[in-house]
mmCIF file of C-alpha atoms in Angstrom:
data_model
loop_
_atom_site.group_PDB
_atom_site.id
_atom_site.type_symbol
_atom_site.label_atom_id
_atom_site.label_comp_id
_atom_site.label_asym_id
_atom_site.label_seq_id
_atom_site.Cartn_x
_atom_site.Cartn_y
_atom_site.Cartn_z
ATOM 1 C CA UNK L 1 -15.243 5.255 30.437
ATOM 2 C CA UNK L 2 -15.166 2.502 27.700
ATOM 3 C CA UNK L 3 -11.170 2.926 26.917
ATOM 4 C CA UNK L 4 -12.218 4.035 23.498
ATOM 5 C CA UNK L 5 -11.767 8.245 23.135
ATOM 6 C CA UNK L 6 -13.435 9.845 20.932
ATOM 7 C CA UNK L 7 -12.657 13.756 19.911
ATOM 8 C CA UNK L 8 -14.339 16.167 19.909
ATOM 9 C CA UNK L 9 -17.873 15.342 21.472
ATOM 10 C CA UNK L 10 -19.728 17.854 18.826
ATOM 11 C CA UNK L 11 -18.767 20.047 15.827
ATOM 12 C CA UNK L 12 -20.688 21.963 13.898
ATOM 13 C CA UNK L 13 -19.692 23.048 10.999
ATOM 14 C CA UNK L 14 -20.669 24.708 7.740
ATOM 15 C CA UNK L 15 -20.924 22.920 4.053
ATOM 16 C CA UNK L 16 -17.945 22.385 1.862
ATOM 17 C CA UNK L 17 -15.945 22.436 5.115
ATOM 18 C CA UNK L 18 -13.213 19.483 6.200
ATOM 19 C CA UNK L 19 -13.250 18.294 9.520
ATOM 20 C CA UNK L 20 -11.186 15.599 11.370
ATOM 21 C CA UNK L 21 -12.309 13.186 13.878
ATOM 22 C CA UNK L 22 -9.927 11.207 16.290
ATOM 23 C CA UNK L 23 -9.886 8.232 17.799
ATOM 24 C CA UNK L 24 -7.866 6.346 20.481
ATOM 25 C CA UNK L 25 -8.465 2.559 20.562
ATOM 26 C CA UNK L 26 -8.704 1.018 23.832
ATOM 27 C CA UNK L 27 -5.171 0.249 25.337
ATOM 28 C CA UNK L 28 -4.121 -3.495 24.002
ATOM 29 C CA UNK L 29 -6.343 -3.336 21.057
ATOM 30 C CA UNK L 30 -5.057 -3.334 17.321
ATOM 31 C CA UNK L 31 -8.350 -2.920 15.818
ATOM 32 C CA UNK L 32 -10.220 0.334 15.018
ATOM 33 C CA UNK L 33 -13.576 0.638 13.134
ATOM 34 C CA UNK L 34 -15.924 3.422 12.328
ATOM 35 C CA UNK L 35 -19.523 3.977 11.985
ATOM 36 C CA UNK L 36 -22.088 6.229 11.052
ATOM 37 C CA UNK L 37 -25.189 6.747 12.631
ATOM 38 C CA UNK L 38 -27.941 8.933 11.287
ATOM 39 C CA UNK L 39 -31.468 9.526 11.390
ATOM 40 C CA UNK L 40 -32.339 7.805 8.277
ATOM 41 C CA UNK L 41 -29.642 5.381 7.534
ATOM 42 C CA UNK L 42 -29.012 3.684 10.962
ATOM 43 C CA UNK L 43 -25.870 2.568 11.895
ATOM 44 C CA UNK L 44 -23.423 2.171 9.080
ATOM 45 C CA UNK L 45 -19.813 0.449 9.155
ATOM 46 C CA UNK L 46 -17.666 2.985 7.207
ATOM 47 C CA UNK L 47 -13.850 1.291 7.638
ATOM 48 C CA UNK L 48 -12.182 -0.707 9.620
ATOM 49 C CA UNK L 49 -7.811 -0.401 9.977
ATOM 50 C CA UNK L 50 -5.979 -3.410 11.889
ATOM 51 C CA UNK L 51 -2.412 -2.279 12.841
ATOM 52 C CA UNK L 52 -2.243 0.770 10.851
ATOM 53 C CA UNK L 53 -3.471 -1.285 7.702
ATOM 54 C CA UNK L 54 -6.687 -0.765 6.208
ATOM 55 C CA UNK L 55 -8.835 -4.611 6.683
ATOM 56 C CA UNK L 56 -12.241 -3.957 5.428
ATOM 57 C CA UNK L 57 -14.579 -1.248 3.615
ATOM 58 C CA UNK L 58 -17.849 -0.603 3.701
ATOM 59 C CA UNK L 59 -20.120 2.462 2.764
ATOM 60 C CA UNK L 60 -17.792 5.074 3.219
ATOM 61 C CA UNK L 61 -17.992 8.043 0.352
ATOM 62 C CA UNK L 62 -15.060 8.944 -1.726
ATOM 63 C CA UNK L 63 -15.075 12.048 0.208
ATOM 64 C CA UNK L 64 -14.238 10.301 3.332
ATOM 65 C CA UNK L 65 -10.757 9.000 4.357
ATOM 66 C CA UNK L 66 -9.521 7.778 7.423
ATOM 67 C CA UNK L 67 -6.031 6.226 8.370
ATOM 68 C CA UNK L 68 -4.297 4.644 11.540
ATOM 69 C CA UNK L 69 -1.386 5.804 13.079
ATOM 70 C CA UNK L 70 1.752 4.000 14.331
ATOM 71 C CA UNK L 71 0.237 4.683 18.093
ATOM 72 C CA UNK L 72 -2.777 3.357 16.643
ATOM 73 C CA UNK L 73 -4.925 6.119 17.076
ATOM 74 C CA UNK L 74 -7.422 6.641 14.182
ATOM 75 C CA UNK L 75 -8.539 9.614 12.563
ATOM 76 C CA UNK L 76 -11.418 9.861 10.107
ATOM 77 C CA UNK L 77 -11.738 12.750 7.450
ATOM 78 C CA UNK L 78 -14.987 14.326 6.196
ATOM 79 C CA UNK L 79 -14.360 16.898 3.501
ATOM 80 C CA UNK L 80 -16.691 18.720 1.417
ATOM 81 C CA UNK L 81 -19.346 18.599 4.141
ATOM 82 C CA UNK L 82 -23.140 18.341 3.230
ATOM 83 C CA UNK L 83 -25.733 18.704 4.819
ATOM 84 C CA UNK L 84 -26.547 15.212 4.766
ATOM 85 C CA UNK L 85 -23.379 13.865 6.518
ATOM 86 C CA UNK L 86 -24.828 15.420 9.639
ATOM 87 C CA UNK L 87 -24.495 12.045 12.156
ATOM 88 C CA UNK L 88 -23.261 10.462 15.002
ATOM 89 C CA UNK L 89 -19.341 9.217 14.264
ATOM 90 C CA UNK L 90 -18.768 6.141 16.460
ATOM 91 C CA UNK L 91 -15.107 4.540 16.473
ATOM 92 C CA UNK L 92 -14.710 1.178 17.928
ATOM 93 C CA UNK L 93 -11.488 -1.051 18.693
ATOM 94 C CA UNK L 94 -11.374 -4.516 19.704
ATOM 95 C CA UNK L 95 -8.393 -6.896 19.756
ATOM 96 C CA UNK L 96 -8.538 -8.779 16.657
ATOM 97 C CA UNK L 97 -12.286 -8.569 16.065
ATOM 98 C CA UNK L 98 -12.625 -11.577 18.003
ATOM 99 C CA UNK L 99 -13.590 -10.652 21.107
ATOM 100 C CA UNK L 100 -16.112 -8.039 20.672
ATOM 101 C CA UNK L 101 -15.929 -4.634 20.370
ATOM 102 C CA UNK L 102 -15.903 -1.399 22.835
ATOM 103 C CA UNK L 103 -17.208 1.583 21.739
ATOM 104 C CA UNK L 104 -16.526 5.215 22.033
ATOM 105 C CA UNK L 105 -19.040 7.732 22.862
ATOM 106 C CA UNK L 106 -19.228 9.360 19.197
ATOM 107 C CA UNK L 107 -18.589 12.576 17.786
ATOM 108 C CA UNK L 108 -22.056 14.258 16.825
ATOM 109 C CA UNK L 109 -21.049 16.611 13.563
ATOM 110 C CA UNK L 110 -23.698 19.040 12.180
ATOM 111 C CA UNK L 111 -23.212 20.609 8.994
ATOM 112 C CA UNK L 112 -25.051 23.477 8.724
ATOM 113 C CA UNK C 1 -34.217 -5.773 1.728
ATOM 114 C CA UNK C 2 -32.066 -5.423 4.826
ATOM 115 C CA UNK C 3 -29.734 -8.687 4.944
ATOM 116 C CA UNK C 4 -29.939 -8.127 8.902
ATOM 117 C CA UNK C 5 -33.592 -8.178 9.901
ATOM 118 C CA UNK C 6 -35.203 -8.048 13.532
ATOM 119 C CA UNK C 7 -38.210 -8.011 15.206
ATOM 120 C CA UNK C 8 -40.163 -6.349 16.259
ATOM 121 C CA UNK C 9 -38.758 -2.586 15.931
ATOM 122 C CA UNK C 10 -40.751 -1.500 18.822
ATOM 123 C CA UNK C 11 -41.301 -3.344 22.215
ATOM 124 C CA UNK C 12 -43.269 -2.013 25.881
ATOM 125 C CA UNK C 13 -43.061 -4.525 28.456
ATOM 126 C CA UNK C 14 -43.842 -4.270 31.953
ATOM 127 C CA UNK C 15 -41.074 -4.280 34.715
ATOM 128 C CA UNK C 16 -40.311 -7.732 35.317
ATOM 129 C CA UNK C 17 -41.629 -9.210 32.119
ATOM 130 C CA UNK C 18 -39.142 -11.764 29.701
ATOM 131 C CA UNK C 19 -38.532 -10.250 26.589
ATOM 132 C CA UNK C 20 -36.908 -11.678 23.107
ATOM 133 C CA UNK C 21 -35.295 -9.826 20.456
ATOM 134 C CA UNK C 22 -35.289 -11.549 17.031
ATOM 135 C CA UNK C 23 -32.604 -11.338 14.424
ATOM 136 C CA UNK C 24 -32.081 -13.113 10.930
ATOM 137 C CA UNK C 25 -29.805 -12.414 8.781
ATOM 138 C CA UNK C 26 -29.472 -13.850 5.128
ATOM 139 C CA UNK C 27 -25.647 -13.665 4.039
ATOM 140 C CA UNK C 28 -22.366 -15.957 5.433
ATOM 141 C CA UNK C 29 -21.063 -14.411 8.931
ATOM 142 C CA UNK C 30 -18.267 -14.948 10.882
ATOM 143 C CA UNK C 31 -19.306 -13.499 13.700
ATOM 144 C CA UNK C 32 -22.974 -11.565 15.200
ATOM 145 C CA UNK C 33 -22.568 -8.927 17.711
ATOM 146 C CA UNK C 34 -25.744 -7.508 19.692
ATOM 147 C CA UNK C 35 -25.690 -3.999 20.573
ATOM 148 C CA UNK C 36 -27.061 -2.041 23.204
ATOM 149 C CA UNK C 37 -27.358 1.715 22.652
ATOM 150 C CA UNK C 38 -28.853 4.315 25.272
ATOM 151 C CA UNK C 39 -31.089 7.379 24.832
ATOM 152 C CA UNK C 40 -28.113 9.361 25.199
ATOM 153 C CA UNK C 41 -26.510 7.810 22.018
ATOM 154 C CA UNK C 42 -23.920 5.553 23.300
ATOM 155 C CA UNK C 43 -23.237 2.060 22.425
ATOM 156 C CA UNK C 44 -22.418 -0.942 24.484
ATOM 157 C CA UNK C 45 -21.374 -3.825 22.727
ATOM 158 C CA UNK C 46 -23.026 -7.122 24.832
ATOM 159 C CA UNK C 47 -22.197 -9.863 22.755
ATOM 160 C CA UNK C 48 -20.430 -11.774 20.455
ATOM 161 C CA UNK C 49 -21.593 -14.930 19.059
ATOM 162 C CA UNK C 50 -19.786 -17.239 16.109
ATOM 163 C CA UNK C 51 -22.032 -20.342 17.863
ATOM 164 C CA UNK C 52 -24.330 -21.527 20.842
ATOM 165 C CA UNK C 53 -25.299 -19.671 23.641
ATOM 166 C CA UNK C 54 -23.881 -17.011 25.610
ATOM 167 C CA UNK C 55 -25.555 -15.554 29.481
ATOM 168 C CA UNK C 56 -23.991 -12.205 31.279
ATOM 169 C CA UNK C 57 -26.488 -10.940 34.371
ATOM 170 C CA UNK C 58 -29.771 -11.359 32.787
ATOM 171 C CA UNK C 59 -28.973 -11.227 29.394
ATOM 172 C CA UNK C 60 -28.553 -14.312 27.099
ATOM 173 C CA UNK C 61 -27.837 -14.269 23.330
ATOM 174 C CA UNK C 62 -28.478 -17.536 21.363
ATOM 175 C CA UNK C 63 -27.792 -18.152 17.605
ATOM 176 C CA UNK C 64 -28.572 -20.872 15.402
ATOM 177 C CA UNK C 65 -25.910 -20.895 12.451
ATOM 178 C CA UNK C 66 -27.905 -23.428 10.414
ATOM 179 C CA UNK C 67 -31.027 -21.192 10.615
ATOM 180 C CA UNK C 68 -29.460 -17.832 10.440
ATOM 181 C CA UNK C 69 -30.910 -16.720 13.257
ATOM 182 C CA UNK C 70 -30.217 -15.347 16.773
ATOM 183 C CA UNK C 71 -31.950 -14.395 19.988
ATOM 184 C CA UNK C 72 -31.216 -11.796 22.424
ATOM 185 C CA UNK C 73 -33.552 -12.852 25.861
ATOM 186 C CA UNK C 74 -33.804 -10.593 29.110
ATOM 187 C CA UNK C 75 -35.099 -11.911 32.078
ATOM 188 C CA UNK C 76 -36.810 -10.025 34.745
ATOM 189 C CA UNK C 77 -36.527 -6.991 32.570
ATOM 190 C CA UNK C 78 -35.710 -3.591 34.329
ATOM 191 C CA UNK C 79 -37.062 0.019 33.322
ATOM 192 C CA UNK C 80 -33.037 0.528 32.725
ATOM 193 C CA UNK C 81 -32.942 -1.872 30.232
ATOM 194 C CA UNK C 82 -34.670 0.764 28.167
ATOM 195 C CA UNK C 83 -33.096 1.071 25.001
ATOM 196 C CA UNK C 84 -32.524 0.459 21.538
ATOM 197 C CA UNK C 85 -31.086 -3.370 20.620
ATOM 198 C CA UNK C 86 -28.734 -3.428 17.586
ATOM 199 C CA UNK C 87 -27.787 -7.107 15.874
ATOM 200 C CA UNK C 88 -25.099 -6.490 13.784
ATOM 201 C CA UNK C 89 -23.291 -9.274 11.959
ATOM 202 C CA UNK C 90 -19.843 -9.427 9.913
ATOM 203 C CA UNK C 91 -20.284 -11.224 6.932
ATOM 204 C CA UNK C 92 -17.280 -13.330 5.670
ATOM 205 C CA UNK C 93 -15.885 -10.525 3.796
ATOM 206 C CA UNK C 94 -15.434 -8.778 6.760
ATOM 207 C CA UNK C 95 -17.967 -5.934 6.303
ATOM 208 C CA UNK C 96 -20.351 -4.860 8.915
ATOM 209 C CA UNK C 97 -24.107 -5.224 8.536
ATOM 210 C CA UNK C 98 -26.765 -3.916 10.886
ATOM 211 C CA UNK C 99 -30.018 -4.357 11.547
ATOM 212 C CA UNK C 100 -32.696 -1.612 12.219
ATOM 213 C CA UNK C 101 -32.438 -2.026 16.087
ATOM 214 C CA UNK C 102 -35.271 -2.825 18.170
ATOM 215 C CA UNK C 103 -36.660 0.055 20.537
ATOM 216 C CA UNK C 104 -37.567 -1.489 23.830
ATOM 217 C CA UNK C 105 -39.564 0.362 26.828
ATOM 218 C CA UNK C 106 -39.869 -1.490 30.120
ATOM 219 C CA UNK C 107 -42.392 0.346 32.076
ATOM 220 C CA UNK C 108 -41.896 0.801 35.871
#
């Protein structure tokens, strides 16, 4: 166990849906980022929050959101599902971003 | 063209062999991260590197700032060590950029 939780493991879901992935930093750290891996694209840094304040963007769609909570859990939000957004989800914390990161074990989303 | 490049994408080695993982990247960082991720999808982040050199078990992770470049070395690699190698660095507008990852096989 990395400290980092990711839920849920897997979802599959159909297109046009919403779905909502979660993310609980490791205990101590302020930091949360998330990625997206798929097949095509590799690994892809989609947002990063730092004490409930978002600190950096990258290639996340408009249809994406995500936000940090007071207890610094994270939670991402796909909406309008396509097929293509079918990937891994990884959420990573760290302290400050200056000590390295710890991942979570991902959320695998199918669209269907 | 990827601002994070490595070499080579795909590796075999033999149990016991040295291997090196080669990563260049072409924009300002602040900081270069090497990533280990398993055939089961996880990730394990090994390390972190703003400067020098950096050893944990039989891994060592060099960079050279001036030359934009970093290594990733394993000595007496192990069939476990299987996996696929991630450099990833944060450029100095604090985005993430990843390279292609490097598959590596170490054959009992």
């Amino acid at each position: 166990d990395s400290g980092v939780t990711q839920t849920p493991k897997h979802l599959i879901t159909a297109t046009g849906q919403r779905v909502t992935l979660r993310c609980s930093p490791r205990s101590g750290d302020l930091s949360v980022y998330w990625y997206q891996q798929s097949l095509d694209q590799g690994l892809q840094f989609l947002i990063q929050y730092y004490n409930g304040e978002e600190r950096a963007k990258g290639n996340i769609l408009e249809r994406f959101s995500a936000q940090q909570f007071p207890d610094l859990h994270s939670e991402l939000n796909l909406s309008s599902l396509e097929l293509g957004d079918s990937a891994l989800y990884f959420c990573a914390s760290s302290v400050q971003g200056l000590y390295g990161y710890t991942f979570g074990s991902g959320t695998r989303l199918t669209v269907v | 063209k990827n601002e994070v490049e490595q070499s080579p994408q795909n590796l075999t080695a033999q149990e016991g062999e040295f291997i090196t993982i080669n990563c260049s990247y072409s924009v300002g960082i602040s900081a270069l991260h090497w990533l280990q991720q398993h055939p089961g999808g996880g990730i394990v982040s090994l390390f972190m590197l703003s400067s020098g050199k950096k050893k944990h078990g039989r891994l060592i992770a060099t960079i050279n700032i001036q030359e934009k470049h970093s290594s990733l070395h394993i000595t007496a690699s192990h069939p476990r060590d299987s996996a696929v190698y991630i450099c990833a660095v944060r450029d100095n507008n604090n985005d993430m950029r990843f390279g292609a990852g490097t598959r590596l096989t170490v054959k009992p």
